[in-house]
Coordinates of C-alpha atoms and ligand atoms in Angstrom, one line a residue:
M1 CA 9.1 -23.3 -2.1
T2 CA 6.3 -24.5 0.0
L3 CA 5.2 -23.1 3.0
V4 CA 3.5 -25.9 5.4
K5 CA 2.9 -23.7 9.0
G6 CA 2.9 -20.1 10.1
E7 CA 2.6 -19.2 13.3
G8 CA 3.2 -15.1 14.5
V9 CA 6.1 -13.8 12.7
Y10 CA 7.4 -16.9 11.5
V11 CA 6.6 -19.5 8.7
W12 CA 8.0 -22.6 7.8
D13 CA 8.8 -24.3 4.6
A14 CA 8.9 -28.0 3.8
E15 CA 11.9 -28.6 4.1
G16 CA 11.7 -27.2 7.8
N17 CA 13.5 -24.2 7.3
R18 CA 12.0 -21.3 9.5
Y19 CA 11.9 -17.7 8.3
I20 CA 10.9 -14.3 9.9
D21 CA 8.7 -12.2 8.0
G22 CA 10.1 -9.1 7.9
S23 CA 7.4 -7.8 5.2
S24 CA 4.4 -9.6 6.2
G25 CA 4.0 -11.4 2.5
P26 CA 3.8 -8.1 0.2
V27 CA 2.6 -6.1 3.4
C28 CA -0.6 -7.9 3.8
V29 CA -0.4 -10.6 7.1
N30 CA -1.0 -7.3 9.4
I31 CA -1.8 -9.5 12.4
G32 CA 0.6 -12.4 11.4
Y33 CA 0.2 -16.2 11.3
G34 CA -2.1 -18.8 12.9
V35 CA -4.3 -16.8 14.9
E36 CA -7.0 -19.1 16.3
E37 CA -9.8 -16.3 16.5
V38 CA -9.6 -16.0 12.6
A39 CA -9.3 -20.0 12.4
D40 CA -12.5 -19.9 14.7
A41 CA -14.8 -17.2 12.9
I42 CA -14.1 -19.0 9.6
A43 CA -15.0 -22.6 11.2
R44 CA -18.0 -20.7 12.5
Q45 CA -19.6 -18.7 9.5
M46 CA -18.9 -21.8 7.3
K47 CA -21.0 -24.0 8.9
E48 CA -24.0 -21.2 9.6
I49 CA -24.1 -19.9 6.0
A50 CA -20.8 -19.6 3.7
Y51 CA -22.8 -17.8 1.0
A52 CA -25.3 -15.3 0.4
H53 CA -25.5 -13.8 -3.0
S54 CA -25.3 -10.0 -2.3
S55 CA -27.5 -8.6 -4.9
R56 CA -30.5 -9.9 -2.9
F57 CA -29.4 -11.0 0.2
T58 CA -26.7 -10.5 3.1
A59 CA -25.5 -12.4 6.2
E60 CA -24.5 -11.2 9.5
S61 CA -21.0 -11.3 9.4
V62 CA -20.9 -8.7 6.4
L63 CA -23.3 -6.3 8.7
D64 CA -20.9 -7.0 11.3
C65 CA -17.8 -6.4 9.5
A66 CA -19.1 -3.2 7.7
E67 CA -20.1 -1.6 10.7
K68 CA -16.8 -2.5 12.4
L69 CA -15.1 -1.2 9.2
A70 CA -16.9 2.1 9.7
R71 CA -15.8 2.9 12.7
F72 CA -12.3 1.8 12.0
T73 CA -11.9 4.7 9.1
P74 CA -12.3 8.5 9.8
P75 CA -15.4 9.9 11.1
S76 CA -17.1 11.0 7.7
L77 CA -16.3 7.5 5.8
N78 CA -19.6 5.2 6.8
R79 CA -20.7 3.4 3.6
V80 CA -19.0 0.0 2.7
F81 CA -18.8 -1.7 -0.4
F82 CA -16.8 -5.1 -0.3
C83 CA -14.8 -6.7 -2.8
S84 CA -12.4 -9.4 -3.2
G85 CA -9.1 -7.7 -3.2
G86 CA -7.1 -4.2 -3.7
S87 CA -7.2 -4.3 -7.7
E88 CA -11.1 -4.7 -7.1
A89 CA -11.2 -1.9 -4.4
T90 CA -9.1 0.7 -6.2
E91 CA -11.2 0.1 -9.8
A92 CA -14.5 -0.1 -7.8
A93 CA -13.3 3.4 -6.2
A94 CA -13.0 4.9 -9.3
K95 CA -16.3 3.5 -10.9
M96 CA -18.0 4.9 -7.6
A97 CA -16.6 8.6 -8.4
R98 CA -17.9 8.6 -12.1
Q99 CA -21.2 7.6 -10.8
Y100 CA -21.0 9.9 -8.3
H101 CA -20.6 12.6 -11.0
L102 CA -23.3 11.4 -13.2
E103 CA -25.4 11.9 -10.2
Q104 CA -25.2 15.1 -9.5
G105 CA -25.7 15.6 -13.5
D106 CA -22.1 16.1 -14.5
A107 CA -21.6 13.7 -17.2
S108 CA -18.5 14.6 -18.5
R109 CA -16.1 13.6 -15.8
Y110 CA -14.7 10.3 -16.0
K111 CA -10.9 10.8 -15.6
V112 CA -8.8 9.2 -12.7
V113 CA -5.7 11.5 -12.3
A114 CA -3.1 9.8 -10.5
R115 CA 1.1 9.5 -10.3
W116 CA 3.7 8.2 -11.4
Q117 CA 5.8 5.3 -9.6
S118 CA 2.4 4.5 -7.7
Y119 CA 0.4 1.0 -7.8
H120 CA -3.1 0.4 -7.2
G121 CA -3.6 -2.5 -9.0
N122 CA -3.0 -5.3 -11.8
T123 CA -6.6 -5.2 -13.5
L124 CA -6.7 -3.3 -16.6
G125 CA -8.4 -0.3 -14.9
A126 CA -6.7 -0.4 -12.0
L127 CA -3.3 -0.8 -14.0
S128 CA -4.2 2.3 -16.1
M129 CA -4.2 4.4 -12.6
S130 CA -0.9 3.1 -11.5
G131 CA 2.3 4.7 -12.6
N132 CA 4.4 1.6 -12.3
I133 CA 6.0 2.0 -15.6
A134 CA 7.1 -2.1 -15.6
R135 CA 4.0 -3.4 -14.9
R136 CA 2.2 -1.3 -17.7
R137 CA 4.5 -1.4 -20.4
R138 CA 3.6 -5.0 -21.7
Y139 CA -0.3 -4.0 -21.5
E140 CA 0.1 -0.1 -22.5
P141 CA -1.9 -0.4 -25.7
M142 CA -5.0 -1.5 -23.8
L143 CA -4.8 0.7 -21.0
I144 CA -7.2 3.7 -20.5
D145 CA -5.7 6.9 -21.1
F146 CA -5.3 8.6 -17.4
P147 CA -3.3 11.5 -16.6
H148 CA -0.3 10.9 -14.6
I149 CA 1.5 13.5 -12.0
P150 CA 4.8 13.4 -10.6
P151 CA 5.4 11.5 -7.5
A152 CA 5.9 12.8 -3.8
Y153 CA 9.4 11.5 -3.7
C154 CA 11.6 13.8 -1.6
Y155 CA 14.7 11.7 -1.8
R156 CA 14.6 12.2 -5.6
C157 CA 12.3 15.2 -5.8
W158 CA 10.8 15.6 -9.4
F159 CA 11.1 19.5 -9.2
G160 CA 15.2 19.2 -7.8
K161 CA 13.7 20.5 -4.7
T162 CA 15.6 19.8 -1.2
R163 CA 13.5 20.2 2.1
D164 CA 14.3 23.8 2.6
S165 CA 13.2 24.8 -0.5
C166 CA 10.2 22.7 -1.3
D167 CA 7.2 24.9 -2.1
L168 CA 5.0 21.5 -2.5
D169 CA 5.7 21.5 -6.2
C170 CA 4.6 17.9 -6.2
A171 CA 1.0 18.5 -4.8
W172 CA 0.3 21.8 -7.1
A173 CA 1.0 19.4 -9.7
L174 CA -2.5 18.3 -9.5
D175 CA -3.9 21.8 -10.1
R176 CA -2.1 22.1 -13.2
E177 CA -2.9 18.8 -14.7
I178 CA -6.7 19.3 -13.8
R179 CA -6.4 22.3 -15.8
V180 CA -4.7 21.0 -18.4
V181 CA -7.3 17.6 -18.2
G182 CA -10.0 20.6 -18.1
S183 CA -12.1 20.1 -14.6
K184 CA -15.1 19.0 -16.7
Y185 CA -13.5 16.2 -17.4
A186 CA -11.9 15.2 -14.2
S187 CA -13.6 12.9 -12.3
A188 CA -11.1 11.7 -9.0
F189 CA -7.3 11.9 -8.0
I190 CA -5.9 8.5 -6.6
A191 CA -2.8 8.4 -4.1
E192 CA -1.3 6.1 -1.5
P193 CA -0.3 8.3 0.9
V194 CA 2.5 6.0 1.6
V195 CA 3.6 4.8 -1.3
G196 CA 4.1 1.4 -1.0
A197 CA 5.7 -1.3 -3.3
T198 CA 6.8 0.7 -6.6
L199 CA 9.0 3.4 -4.7
G200 CA 9.6 2.0 -1.4
T201 CA 7.6 3.2 1.4
V202 CA 7.6 6.9 0.9
P203 CA 5.7 8.9 2.9
A204 CA 4.5 12.1 1.3
P205 CA 6.2 15.1 2.4
D206 CA 4.1 17.1 5.6
G207 CA 1.4 19.2 3.8
Y208 CA 0.9 17.3 1.1
F209 CA -2.4 15.8 1.4
Q210 CA -3.9 19.2 2.9
V211 CA -2.9 20.9 -0.3
I212 CA -4.7 18.1 -2.2
R213 CA -7.5 18.1 -0.5
E214 CA -7.8 22.1 -1.2
I215 CA -7.3 21.3 -4.6
C216 CA -9.6 18.2 -5.3
D217 CA -12.3 20.7 -3.3
E218 CA -11.5 23.9 -6.1
H219 CA -12.3 21.7 -8.9
G220 CA -14.8 19.4 -7.7
V221 CA -13.0 16.2 -8.0
L222 CA -13.5 13.4 -5.7
F223 CA -10.1 12.0 -3.2
I224 CA -9.5 8.4 -3.5
A225 CA -7.2 7.0 -0.7
D226 CA -5.5 3.9 -1.8
E227 CA -5.0 2.3 1.5
V228 CA -4.7 -1.2 0.5
M229 CA -1.2 -1.4 1.7
T230 CA -1.4 2.0 4.4
G231 CA -4.5 0.6 6.2
F232 CA -5.2 -0.9 9.3
G233 CA -2.9 0.2 11.4
R234 CA 0.5 -0.1 9.0
T235 CA 1.4 3.1 9.4
G236 CA 1.0 3.6 13.5
R237 CA -3.0 5.1 12.7
N238 CA -5.8 3.3 11.5
F239 CA -5.2 4.5 8.2
G240 CA -2.5 6.4 6.6
I241 CA -4.0 9.0 5.5
E242 CA -4.8 10.2 9.1
H243 CA -1.2 11.2 9.5
W244 CA -1.9 14.3 7.4
G245 CA -5.3 15.2 9.0
V246 CA -7.7 15.2 5.9
E247 CA -10.6 13.1 5.1
P248 CA -10.6 11.4 1.3
D249 CA -14.1 11.2 0.2
I250 CA -13.2 7.4 -0.7
I251 CA -10.8 4.9 0.8
A252 CA -10.1 2.1 -1.4
T253 CA -8.4 -1.0 1.0
A254 CA -7.5 -4.8 1.1
K255 CA -4.5 -6.4 2.4
G256 CA -4.7 -5.8 6.1
L257 CA -8.4 -6.0 6.1
S258 CA -8.6 -10.1 6.2
S259 CA -4.5 -10.2 6.9
G260 CA -4.5 -12.7 4.0
Y261 CA -6.3 -15.0 6.0
L262 CA -8.8 -15.2 2.5
P263 CA -9.3 -12.3 -0.4
L264 CA -11.2 -9.1 0.9
G265 CA -11.2 -5.6 -0.2
A266 CA -13.5 -2.6 0.6
V267 CA -14.1 0.6 -0.5
V268 CA -15.6 3.0 2.1
A269 CA -17.4 6.2 0.7
S270 CA -18.1 9.3 2.2
D271 CA -21.2 10.4 3.5
K272 CA -21.6 13.1 0.9
V273 CA -20.7 10.6 -2.0
Y274 CA -23.1 8.1 -0.2
E275 CA -25.7 10.7 -0.3
A276 CA -25.5 11.7 -3.6
F277 CA -26.4 8.1 -4.7
G278 CA -30.0 8.0 -6.0
D279 CA -29.5 4.8 -8.0
P280 CA -27.8 2.0 -6.4
F281 CA -23.6 1.6 -7.0
A282 CA -23.9 -0.1 -10.4
H283 CA -21.3 -2.6 -9.6
G284 CA -20.8 -6.0 -8.1
H285 CA -19.1 -9.2 -8.1
T286 CA -20.0 -12.8 -7.5
Y287 CA -17.9 -13.2 -4.7
G288 CA -18.3 -9.6 -3.2
S289 CA -19.6 -9.1 0.7
H290 CA -18.9 -12.9 1.5
P291 CA -19.8 -14.1 4.5
V292 CA -16.4 -15.8 5.1
A293 CA -14.3 -13.6 4.1
C294 CA -16.3 -10.6 5.6
A295 CA -16.5 -12.7 9.1
I296 CA -12.3 -13.0 8.5
G297 CA -12.4 -8.8 8.2
A298 CA -14.8 -8.3 11.5
A299 CA -12.9 -11.4 13.3
V300 CA -9.0 -9.2 12.1
I301 CA -10.8 -5.6 13.3
D302 CA -11.5 -7.1 16.7
Y303 CA -7.6 -8.6 17.3
I304 CA -6.1 -5.3 16.3
E305 CA -8.3 -3.4 18.6
K306 CA -7.7 -5.9 21.5
H307 CA -3.8 -6.1 21.0
R308 CA -4.0 -2.5 20.2
L309 CA -1.8 -3.1 17.4
V310 CA -2.4 0.6 16.1
Q311 CA -0.7 1.9 19.0
R312 CA 2.0 -0.9 19.0
S313 CA 2.5 0.0 15.2
A314 CA 3.2 3.5 15.9
E315 CA 5.3 2.9 18.6
L316 CA 7.4 0.0 17.5
G317 CA 7.5 1.3 14.4
S318 CA 9.8 4.3 15.8
Y319 CA 12.2 1.6 17.1
L320 CA 12.3 -0.4 13.7
L321 CA 13.1 3.3 11.9
K322 CA 15.8 4.0 14.7
R323 CA 17.4 0.3 13.7
L324 CA 17.5 0.6 10.2
E325 CA 19.0 4.0 10.2
A326 CA 22.4 2.1 11.5
L327 CA 22.3 0.3 8.4
H328 CA 23.3 3.7 6.9
D329 CA 27.1 2.6 7.7
H330 CA 26.5 0.1 4.3
S331 CA 27.9 1.6 1.2
S332 CA 24.6 0.7 -0.8
V333 CA 22.1 2.0 1.7
G334 CA 21.2 5.2 0.2
D335 CA 17.6 6.2 2.1
V336 CA 15.8 4.9 5.1
R337 CA 12.5 5.9 5.2
G338 CA 8.7 5.0 6.3
L339 CA 6.1 5.9 8.8
G340 CA 4.9 3.0 11.9
L341 CA 5.9 -0.7 10.8
F342 CA 6.1 0.3 7.4
A343 CA 9.6 1.1 6.3
G344 CA 11.6 1.2 3.2
I345 CA 15.4 1.3 2.3
E346 CA 16.4 2.3 -1.1
F347 CA 20.0 1.0 -2.2
V348 CA 22.2 2.9 -4.3
R349 CA 25.7 2.4 -6.1
D350 CA 27.1 5.7 -4.7
K351 CA 25.4 7.6 -2.0
E352 CA 26.6 11.0 -2.8
S353 CA 25.4 11.2 -6.4
K354 CA 22.3 8.5 -5.4
E355 CA 23.1 7.2 -8.7
P356 CA 21.8 3.9 -8.5
F357 CA 23.0 0.3 -9.2
P358 CA 22.7 -0.9 -12.9
P359 CA 19.7 -3.0 -13.5
K360 CA 21.3 -6.1 -14.3
A361 CA 22.7 -6.2 -11.0
K362 CA 19.0 -7.1 -9.7
F363 CA 20.4 -5.2 -6.3
S364 CA 17.3 -6.0 -4.7
H365 CA 16.6 -9.5 -5.9
R366 CA 20.0 -10.2 -4.8
V367 CA 19.5 -8.6 -1.1
L368 CA 16.3 -11.0 -0.9
E369 CA 17.9 -14.4 -2.0
R370 CA 20.6 -13.4 0.8
C371 CA 18.1 -12.1 3.4
M372 CA 16.3 -16.0 2.4
G373 CA 19.4 -17.8 3.2
N374 CA 19.6 -16.3 6.3
G375 CA 16.1 -17.0 7.1
L376 CA 14.3 -13.3 6.5
L377 CA 11.9 -12.3 4.2
V378 CA 11.6 -9.1 2.7
Y379 CA 9.6 -7.6 -0.5
P380 CA 12.1 -6.2 -2.8
M381 CA 11.2 -4.6 -6.2
M382 CA 13.6 -2.6 -8.8
G383 CA 12.7 0.4 -11.0
T384 CA 12.5 2.7 -7.8
V385 CA 14.8 5.4 -9.7
D386 CA 12.3 5.6 -12.8
G387 CA 10.5 2.7 -13.2
V388 CA 13.7 0.9 -14.7
K389 CA 16.7 1.7 -12.7
G390 CA 16.6 1.8 -8.9
D391 CA 16.4 -0.7 -6.1
H392 CA 14.6 -1.2 -2.6
I393 CA 12.9 -3.4 -0.1
Q394 CA 10.2 -3.1 1.9
V395 CA 10.6 -3.8 5.4
A396 CA 7.2 -4.5 7.3
P397 CA 7.0 -7.3 9.9
P398 CA 3.2 -8.1 11.5
L399 CA 2.5 -5.3 13.7
V400 CA 2.7 -8.6 16.6
V401 CA 6.4 -8.6 15.9
T402 CA 8.4 -7.6 19.7
R403 CA 11.5 -5.6 19.9
P404 CA 14.0 -8.7 19.9
Q405 CA 12.4 -10.2 17.0
I406 CA 12.9 -6.6 15.2
D407 CA 16.6 -7.0 16.4
E408 CA 16.7 -10.2 15.0
I409 CA 14.8 -8.9 11.4
V410 CA 17.6 -6.2 11.3
G411 CA 20.6 -8.5 12.4
L412 CA 19.8 -10.8 9.6
L413 CA 19.4 -7.9 7.5
E414 CA 22.6 -6.1 8.2
R415 CA 24.2 -9.5 6.9
S416 CA 22.1 -9.9 3.9
I417 CA 23.0 -6.6 2.4
A418 CA 26.8 -6.7 3.4
E419 CA 26.7 -10.2 1.4
A420 CA 24.8 -8.7 -1.7
E421 CA 27.3 -5.9 -1.4
G422 CA 30.3 -8.4 -1.9
E423 CA 29.0 -10.5 -4.4
V424 CA 28.1 -7.5 -6.6
L425 CA 31.4 -6.1 -6.0
R426 CA 32.8 -10.1 -6.9
I427 CA 31.0 -10.3 -10.2
F428 CA 30.6 -6.6 -11.5
G429 CA 34.0 -5.2 -10.1
G430 CA 34.0 -1.3 -9.1
A431 CA 34.3 0.9 -11.7
S432 CA 33.4 -1.7 -14.7
M433 CA 29.7 -2.0 -13.3
Ligands
PLP1 C1 -1.6 0.8 -2.7 C2 -1.8 -0.5 -3.4 N1 -3.1 -0.5 -4.5 C3 -3.7 -1.7 -4.8 C4 -3.0 -3.0 -4.7 C5 -3.4 -4.5 -5.5 O1 -3.9 -5.0 -4.8 P1 -4.4 -6.7 -5.0 O2 -2.7 -7.4 -5.3 O3 -5.0 -6.9 -3.7 O4 -4.7 -6.8 -6.2 C6 -1.4 -3.1 -4.4 C7 -1.2 -4.3 -3.9 O5 0.0 -4.4 -3.7 C8 -1.4 -2.0 -3.6 O6 -0.1 -2.1 -2.9

């Protein structure tokens, strides 16, 4: 399908059909479509200086964006490295952690511990950290052997606990894994504060990242927060990790930073990490610190601040979640979760047992098809339970969304889910599925 126009939370295709974008593309277009200030910033920068090779030069827009980004991140994170997307950012963060240990004389540390059912990107290094089984499978022999621990996934706790009996075993699994790996080999731990596409918007439980921070400190391991999806107000805070009141050593971010207007990613290092470096960071790309992309990043941060979009995400996020909770009336809606304007719905065949639909039913994709037919865009994924079974969608409209537009999204979703349920029942029947 060809899109020809975008304005606010709406996009139009070449046939003239209008869609309300309930997922900001892949949770990316945080400030919405067609923002003139961004278009103006692009034009201005293009005319002034479109490119400056970052090995030798910089541009005002790069410095401006770095300064604004450093102010936007938690207080101890002030040193910015720009790249062109999320995979480049997480991979650069892993390399930065490695060089940090080298600079400290800790040459044996290189392993990045990650989590199953996570996503950190698709390039080979980033995919090696990713715990997304479907995306890894074909490339498994080419991946780096990084260890993975279980996810923090309360709806289907891998440790068989409930919220009442929870001792944060999922966090303490990191301590165990580092001891198994040998802390002298462990370089960093990477995690999404709210697991995005792979699990369908799953926030870690209270206390989780405080324990993670403690464990990382005890073992001299750096904590990398993957804020590619959760940055720039998406969860109702500047960055998702702020909900837990801890500061990571490195933030990897992208998506909302340029809100999709051009490719842009960034790694933001803490002063502790930066000060350990004697040599410059031995990494870079031709398009790193691109002046035009950085002009967009600066304009996007200005726009977020001017329109108080972070506060808006917190306020309207509560409204969105409340409205989505009502979808529990549908037989297929097993769990509704989220933080800020970042929500997820997990679908099940049986609410009581939490049994998922069989993969052949492609339930989440059916929901998307129905949504699109009804003029709504959401972000679907399968493999929620174990990488193969399970279905969810992410609902994450641009942060400029209004209450009536949230009502519109939820109304269309309600109709689409009912249609998908009917369709699956018609095709597969109940018991024989
Ligand atoms: C948490 C997270 N990290 C990394 C990435 C990879 O980003 P990109 O697709 O820009 O390479 C994504 C993409 O969805 C993501 O959600």
